[in-house]
Amino acid sequence: MALCILAVSGRAPPLCHRREAASGHRPPFSAAAAQVVARRKLKHATGAAGTRSCIPALCLRTGLRNGSAIRAQTDMAKVSGPIPPPEHPTFDLVALIWRALEEDAGGVGDVTSLSTIPKETKAVATFLAKADGVLAGLVVAEKVFEQIDPRIKVEWSAADGDRVTKGQKFGVVTGPAQGILIAERVALNFMQRMGGIATATAAMVAETEGYPAKVLETRKTVPGLRLLDKWAVLIGGGQNHRMGLYDMIMIKDNHIAAAGGITAAVQRAQSYLKDREMSMGIEVETRTLEEVREVMELIDSQAAGGGEANPVTRVMLDNMTKMDPANDSGIDVSMMQEAVALVGGRVETEGSGNVTLSTIKRIASTGVTYVSVGALTHSVAALDISFNIETQ
């Protein structure tokens, strides 16, 4: 039975899904619905004679866009800036920016800027910090303006990784007013989120000063923004955990439960890598001292037997702390300290769980190699930045 709703007269896109009891297959659109969408987009993007009704960059190529022309893949190794981005095999910064711009344009464009501001109007806009923090995302913001209109020029008096104080001006944008206003919110969204992450990371890093522990984030990032979130951590002085599911084997509690135990999970992971002639680190999550002992016994036995091509390289000590108001630091880390002693420096250790700005120093003092902090990306407060424009 087909369920099709065509909102021909409204602005909502048509929905058409076919429910197949046997296969569960659901085609996203019927051919007729797709034609309705195409006609609507073409109408928004062209005049009566079929010509464009707005400058291509300003209407975001709505309906007539040439994907190959406007979405050449970005070589992230060539992205300039004082702190280079982390590596990712498929990430495309320009494509991400265009998805954000097109989300804002909604297939129509910025009707406010296009209707109220003459296209020849020039403007100057200023970035102003409304709170103390660490700047991040300036490189990304500049590329947003570049995509909208190459005539827009951005000049910075600060750079990614620099600290700013409330009331400090740190950038000036000049060029066509329409383009500046179209790019404004997308550029600010990237900058404010990345700046918030960088600021939070810098605060965590400062608390670990004097200890060897490095501050990591996790994969608890906004879908689609992982590289930018992790880039902001680097800008704030932290280090990156694995980028995704592809660049490190991380055996967590659910993997262990499904595999039938720690030893079985590790051995299968090692066989998987060997059979495919792959090489990468293996991390094992532990939650008790007994699990730490099991991992270390496996590591020691494999080392005694001549070693593995892909040995366990890191042990995660998860939630081996407990909040304790009676403790001066507010947290009891005795179990984690014992776990670190059991590992004895033979592999890296990673402390996680109950990590806050007030507890990270005490956790770092246990001697762990890394402290991972999910809150750096999953619940960060944006850095407050304003953008004020004047016409010329």
Coordinates of C-alpha atoms in Angstrom, one line a residue:
M1 CA 0.0 0.0 0.0
A2 CA 1.4 3.4 -1.0
L3 CA 1.1 6.4 1.3
C4 CA 1.6 9.6 -0.7
I5 CA 1.0 13.2 0.4
L6 CA 1.7 15.8 -2.2
A7 CA 1.6 19.3 -0.7
V8 CA 1.3 21.0 -4.1
S9 CA 0.0 24.3 -2.8
G10 CA 2.0 24.6 0.4
R11 CA 5.7 25.2 1.0
A12 CA 6.3 21.8 2.7
P13 CA 8.1 19.3 0.5
P14 CA 6.0 16.3 -0.7
L15 CA 6.3 13.1 1.2
C16 CA 5.9 9.9 -0.6
H17 CA 6.8 6.5 0.9
R18 CA 5.8 3.1 -0.2
R19 CA 5.3 0.6 2.5
E20 CA 6.3 -3.0 1.5
A21 CA 5.2 -5.5 4.1
A22 CA 7.7 -8.1 2.8
S23 CA 10.9 -6.2 2.2
G24 CA 10.4 -3.0 4.2
H25 CA 11.6 -1.0 1.1
R26 CA 10.6 2.6 1.2
P27 CA 11.4 4.7 -1.9
P28 CA 11.9 8.3 -0.7
F29 CA 9.8 10.0 -3.5
S30 CA 7.5 9.1 -6.3
A31 CA 8.5 10.4 -9.8
A32 CA 5.5 12.8 -9.7
A33 CA 6.5 14.2 -6.4
A34 CA 10.1 14.7 -7.5
Q35 CA 8.8 16.6 -10.6
V36 CA 6.7 18.9 -8.3
V37 CA 9.8 19.7 -6.2
A38 CA 11.9 20.4 -9.3
R39 CA 9.3 22.7 -10.8
R40 CA 9.0 24.6 -7.5
K41 CA 12.7 25.1 -7.2
L42 CA 13.0 26.2 -10.8
K43 CA 10.2 28.7 -10.3
H44 CA 12.0 30.2 -7.2
A45 CA 15.3 30.4 -9.0
T46 CA 14.2 31.8 -12.4
G47 CA 12.1 34.6 -13.8
A48 CA 9.3 34.3 -16.4
A49 CA 11.8 34.0 -19.3
G50 CA 13.8 31.2 -17.5
T51 CA 16.7 33.5 -16.5
R52 CA 18.1 33.7 -13.0
S53 CA 16.3 36.2 -10.7
C54 CA 19.3 36.7 -8.4
I55 CA 23.1 36.6 -8.3
P56 CA 24.0 32.8 -8.3
A57 CA 26.1 33.1 -5.1
L58 CA 23.4 35.0 -3.3
C59 CA 20.5 32.7 -4.2
L60 CA 22.8 29.7 -3.5
R61 CA 22.3 28.3 -7.0
T62 CA 18.8 27.3 -6.0
G63 CA 17.2 24.9 -8.5
L64 CA 19.9 25.5 -11.1
R65 CA 23.0 24.7 -9.1
N66 CA 25.9 22.9 -10.7
G67 CA 27.2 20.6 -8.0
S68 CA 30.5 19.9 -9.7
A69 CA 31.2 23.7 -10.1
I70 CA 30.4 24.8 -6.5
R71 CA 31.5 21.7 -4.6
A72 CA 35.0 20.9 -5.5
Q73 CA 36.3 18.8 -2.7
T74 CA 38.5 20.5 -0.1
D75 CA 41.9 19.2 0.5
M76 CA 42.0 19.7 4.3
A77 CA 45.8 19.5 4.2
K78 CA 45.8 22.8 2.3
V79 CA 43.5 24.6 4.7
S80 CA 45.5 27.5 6.0
G81 CA 45.6 28.5 9.7
P82 CA 48.0 28.5 12.7
I83 CA 46.6 25.1 13.8
P84 CA 45.9 22.6 11.1
P85 CA 42.8 20.4 11.2
P86 CA 42.9 16.7 12.0
E87 CA 42.9 14.2 9.2
H88 CA 39.8 12.6 7.8
P89 CA 39.5 10.5 4.7
T90 CA 36.1 11.8 3.5
F91 CA 35.5 15.2 5.1
D92 CA 34.8 18.0 2.7
L93 CA 34.8 21.5 4.3
V94 CA 33.3 23.3 1.3
A95 CA 30.5 20.7 1.0
L96 CA 29.7 21.1 4.8
I97 CA 29.6 24.9 4.3
W98 CA 27.2 24.6 1.4
R99 CA 24.9 22.3 3.3
A100 CA 24.7 24.9 6.0
L101 CA 24.1 27.7 3.6
E102 CA 21.4 25.8 1.7
E103 CA 19.7 24.8 4.9
D104 CA 19.5 28.5 5.7
A105 CA 18.3 29.4 2.2
G106 CA 15.6 26.7 2.1
G107 CA 15.6 26.5 -1.7
V108 CA 14.6 30.2 -2.0
G109 CA 17.4 32.4 -0.7
D110 CA 17.7 35.2 1.9
V111 CA 14.4 37.0 1.1
T112 CA 15.1 39.7 3.6
S113 CA 18.5 40.8 2.4
L114 CA 17.6 40.3 -1.3
S115 CA 14.4 42.4 -0.9
T116 CA 15.5 45.2 1.3
I117 CA 19.2 45.9 0.4
P118 CA 20.2 47.2 -3.1
K119 CA 22.7 44.8 -4.6
E120 CA 25.3 47.6 -5.1
T121 CA 25.3 48.5 -1.4
K122 CA 28.7 48.0 0.3
A123 CA 29.2 47.4 4.0
V124 CA 31.8 47.0 6.7
A125 CA 31.1 44.6 9.6
T126 CA 33.0 44.0 12.8
F127 CA 33.5 40.8 14.9
L128 CA 33.3 41.6 18.6
A129 CA 33.9 39.2 21.5
K130 CA 31.1 39.5 24.1
A131 CA 32.9 37.2 26.5
D132 CA 36.4 36.1 27.4
G133 CA 37.5 33.0 25.5
V134 CA 39.6 31.2 22.9
L135 CA 39.0 31.9 19.3
A136 CA 38.4 29.0 16.9
G137 CA 36.8 28.6 13.5
L138 CA 38.1 31.8 12.0
V139 CA 39.5 29.9 9.0
V140 CA 36.1 28.2 8.5
A141 CA 34.2 31.5 8.8
E142 CA 36.4 33.1 6.2
K143 CA 35.7 30.3 3.8
V144 CA 31.9 30.8 4.3
F145 CA 32.2 34.4 3.1
E146 CA 34.4 33.3 0.3
Q147 CA 31.7 30.8 -0.9
I148 CA 29.0 33.4 -0.9
D149 CA 30.9 36.1 -2.8
P150 CA 34.7 36.2 -3.5
R151 CA 34.5 40.0 -3.4
I152 CA 34.0 39.9 0.4
K153 CA 37.2 40.4 2.2
V154 CA 38.0 39.4 5.8
E155 CA 40.8 40.8 7.9
W156 CA 41.6 39.4 11.3
S157 CA 43.5 41.1 14.1
A158 CA 43.6 37.7 16.0
A159 CA 43.9 34.1 15.0
D160 CA 42.6 30.6 15.9
G161 CA 43.9 29.8 19.4
D162 CA 44.3 33.4 20.5
R163 CA 42.6 34.5 23.7
V164 CA 40.1 37.4 23.5
T165 CA 38.5 39.4 26.2
K166 CA 35.0 40.8 26.4
G167 CA 34.6 43.9 24.2
Q168 CA 37.6 43.1 22.0
K169 CA 37.2 43.6 18.3
F170 CA 39.1 40.9 16.3
G171 CA 37.9 41.0 12.7
V172 CA 36.6 43.2 10.0
V173 CA 34.6 42.1 6.9
T174 CA 34.1 44.4 3.9
G175 CA 32.2 43.9 0.6
P176 CA 28.7 43.6 -0.8
A177 CA 26.1 44.0 2.0
Q178 CA 23.8 41.3 0.7
G179 CA 26.5 38.7 0.7
I180 CA 27.9 39.7 4.1
L181 CA 24.4 39.3 5.7
I182 CA 23.7 36.0 4.0
A183 CA 26.9 34.5 5.3
E184 CA 26.7 36.1 8.7
R185 CA 24.8 33.5 10.7
V186 CA 26.4 30.4 9.2
A187 CA 29.9 31.9 9.8
L188 CA 29.0 32.9 13.4
N189 CA 27.5 29.5 14.1
F190 CA 30.7 27.7 13.2
M191 CA 32.9 30.3 15.1
Q192 CA 30.8 30.3 18.3
R193 CA 30.6 26.5 18.6
M194 CA 34.3 26.0 17.8
G195 CA 35.2 28.9 20.1
G196 CA 33.2 27.4 22.9
I197 CA 34.9 24.0 22.5
A198 CA 38.3 25.6 22.3
T199 CA 37.6 27.7 25.4
A200 CA 36.4 24.7 27.5
T201 CA 39.4 22.6 26.3
A202 CA 41.9 25.4 27.2
A203 CA 40.4 25.5 30.7
M204 CA 40.7 21.7 31.2
V205 CA 44.3 21.8 29.9
A206 CA 45.2 24.5 32.3
E207 CA 43.9 22.4 35.2
T208 CA 46.2 19.5 34.3
E209 CA 49.4 21.7 34.2
G210 CA 52.2 19.9 36.1
Y211 CA 50.9 16.4 35.2
P212 CA 51.7 14.4 32.1
A213 CA 48.1 13.6 31.3
K214 CA 46.8 14.9 28.0
V215 CA 43.2 16.1 27.5
L216 CA 41.1 14.2 24.9
E217 CA 37.6 14.6 23.6
T218 CA 35.4 11.7 22.5
R219 CA 33.1 10.8 19.6
K220 CA 30.2 12.6 21.3
T221 CA 30.1 15.3 18.6
V222 CA 27.4 16.9 16.5
P223 CA 26.7 14.6 13.5
G224 CA 28.4 16.1 10.5
L225 CA 30.5 18.5 12.6
R226 CA 33.0 15.9 14.1
L227 CA 36.1 17.2 12.3
L228 CA 35.3 20.8 13.3
D229 CA 34.6 19.8 16.9
K230 CA 37.8 17.9 17.1
W231 CA 39.7 20.7 15.4
A232 CA 38.5 23.1 18.0
V233 CA 39.9 20.7 20.7
L234 CA 43.3 21.0 19.1
I235 CA 43.0 24.7 18.9
G236 CA 42.2 24.8 22.6
G237 CA 45.4 22.9 23.4
G238 CA 43.9 19.4 23.7
Q239 CA 44.6 16.2 21.7
N240 CA 42.3 14.1 19.6
H241 CA 41.0 10.7 20.5
R242 CA 40.1 8.4 17.5
M243 CA 38.4 10.3 14.7
G244 CA 35.8 7.6 14.1
L245 CA 35.1 3.9 14.0
Y246 CA 37.8 3.3 11.3
D247 CA 41.1 4.5 12.8
M248 CA 41.3 2.6 16.1
I249 CA 39.9 -0.6 17.6
M250 CA 38.2 0.4 20.9
I251 CA 36.7 -2.5 22.7
K252 CA 34.1 -1.2 25.1
D253 CA 31.8 -2.9 27.6
N254 CA 29.1 -3.7 25.0
H255 CA 31.7 -5.3 22.6
I256 CA 33.1 -7.3 25.5
A257 CA 29.6 -8.5 26.5
A258 CA 28.7 -9.5 22.9
A259 CA 32.1 -11.1 22.3
G260 CA 32.0 -13.3 25.4
G261 CA 34.7 -11.5 27.4
I262 CA 37.8 -9.4 27.2
T263 CA 40.2 -12.0 26.1
A264 CA 37.9 -13.3 23.3
A265 CA 37.3 -9.7 22.1
V266 CA 41.0 -8.8 22.0
Q267 CA 42.0 -12.0 20.2
R268 CA 39.3 -11.7 17.6
A269 CA 40.3 -8.1 17.0
Q270 CA 43.9 -9.1 16.5
S271 CA 42.9 -11.9 14.1
Y272 CA 40.7 -9.4 12.1
L273 CA 43.6 -7.0 11.7
K274 CA 46.1 -9.8 10.8
D275 CA 43.8 -11.4 8.2
R276 CA 43.4 -8.0 6.5
E277 CA 47.0 -6.9 6.9
M278 CA 45.9 -3.9 8.8
S279 CA 47.7 -2.1 11.6
M280 CA 46.2 0.2 14.3
G281 CA 46.0 0.6 18.0
I282 CA 43.7 -1.4 20.2
E283 CA 42.2 0.1 23.3
V284 CA 40.2 -2.0 25.9
E285 CA 37.7 -0.5 28.3
T286 CA 37.8 -1.7 31.9
R287 CA 35.5 -0.9 34.8
T288 CA 37.0 -3.0 37.6
L289 CA 40.4 -3.9 38.9
E290 CA 39.7 -7.5 37.9
E291 CA 39.2 -6.5 34.3
V292 CA 42.4 -4.5 34.4
R293 CA 44.2 -7.6 35.7
E294 CA 42.7 -9.7 32.9
V295 CA 43.9 -7.2 30.2
M296 CA 47.4 -7.0 31.7
E297 CA 47.7 -10.8 32.0
L298 CA 46.8 -11.1 28.3
I299 CA 49.3 -8.3 27.4
D300 CA 52.0 -10.0 29.4
S301 CA 51.4 -13.5 28.0
Q302 CA 51.4 -12.2 24.4
A303 CA 54.6 -10.3 25.0
A304 CA 56.2 -13.4 26.5
G305 CA 55.1 -15.4 23.4
G306 CA 56.9 -13.1 21.0
G307 CA 54.4 -10.3 20.8
E308 CA 51.5 -9.5 18.6
A309 CA 51.6 -7.4 15.4
N310 CA 48.7 -5.4 16.9
P311 CA 49.0 -5.5 20.7
V312 CA 46.7 -3.7 23.1
T313 CA 48.1 -0.2 23.3
R314 CA 45.8 1.5 25.8
V315 CA 43.6 0.6 28.7
M316 CA 40.6 2.8 29.5
L317 CA 39.9 3.1 33.2
D318 CA 36.2 3.9 33.0
N319 CA 34.3 5.3 36.0
M320 CA 37.0 4.3 38.5
T321 CA 36.3 7.4 40.5
K322 CA 33.4 8.4 42.7
M323 CA 32.2 11.8 43.8
D324 CA 33.0 12.3 47.5
P325 CA 32.0 15.6 49.1
A326 CA 34.2 14.6 52.1
N327 CA 37.3 14.6 50.0
D328 CA 39.1 17.9 49.6
S329 CA 39.0 17.6 45.8
G330 CA 35.4 16.3 45.8
I331 CA 36.4 13.0 44.2
D332 CA 37.8 9.7 45.3
V333 CA 40.4 8.4 42.8
S334 CA 41.9 5.6 44.9
M335 CA 40.6 2.9 42.6
M336 CA 42.0 4.6 39.5
Q337 CA 45.4 5.0 41.3
E338 CA 45.5 1.3 42.0
A339 CA 44.6 0.5 38.3
V340 CA 47.4 2.8 37.1
A341 CA 49.8 0.9 39.3
L342 CA 48.6 -2.4 38.0
V343 CA 49.3 -1.3 34.4
G344 CA 52.7 -0.1 35.5
G345 CA 53.4 2.0 32.5
R346 CA 53.5 -1.0 30.1
V347 CA 50.7 0.6 27.9
E348 CA 48.9 3.9 27.9
T349 CA 46.1 4.5 30.3
E350 CA 43.0 6.7 29.8
G351 CA 40.9 8.0 32.7
S352 CA 37.2 8.7 32.0
G353 CA 34.0 9.4 33.9
N354 CA 33.2 12.1 36.5
V355 CA 35.5 14.5 34.7
T356 CA 34.7 18.1 35.3
L357 CA 36.7 21.3 35.6
S358 CA 36.9 20.8 39.3
T359 CA 37.9 17.2 39.3
I360 CA 40.2 16.9 36.3
K361 CA 43.3 18.0 38.2
R362 CA 42.8 15.2 40.8
I363 CA 42.2 12.6 38.1
A364 CA 45.3 13.7 36.2
S365 CA 47.3 13.3 39.4
T366 CA 46.7 9.5 39.3
G367 CA 49.3 9.2 36.5
V368 CA 47.0 8.4 33.7
T369 CA 48.3 9.1 30.2
Y370 CA 45.1 10.7 29.0
V371 CA 41.9 12.1 30.5
S372 CA 38.9 11.9 28.0
V373 CA 36.1 14.5 28.4
G374 CA 32.9 14.0 26.5
A375 CA 31.5 17.3 27.8
L376 CA 34.0 19.2 25.7
T377 CA 31.8 18.5 22.7
H378 CA 28.5 17.1 23.8
S379 CA 27.4 20.0 26.1
V380 CA 29.6 22.9 25.4
A381 CA 28.5 26.5 25.8
A382 CA 29.0 28.6 22.7
L383 CA 31.5 31.5 22.8
D384 CA 29.4 34.7 22.6
I385 CA 30.4 36.8 19.5
S386 CA 28.5 39.7 17.9
F387 CA 28.7 40.9 14.3
N388 CA 27.9 44.5 13.7
I389 CA 27.4 46.0 10.2
E390 CA 27.5 49.5 8.8
T391 CA 26.9 50.5 5.2
Q392 CA 29.4 52.6 3.2

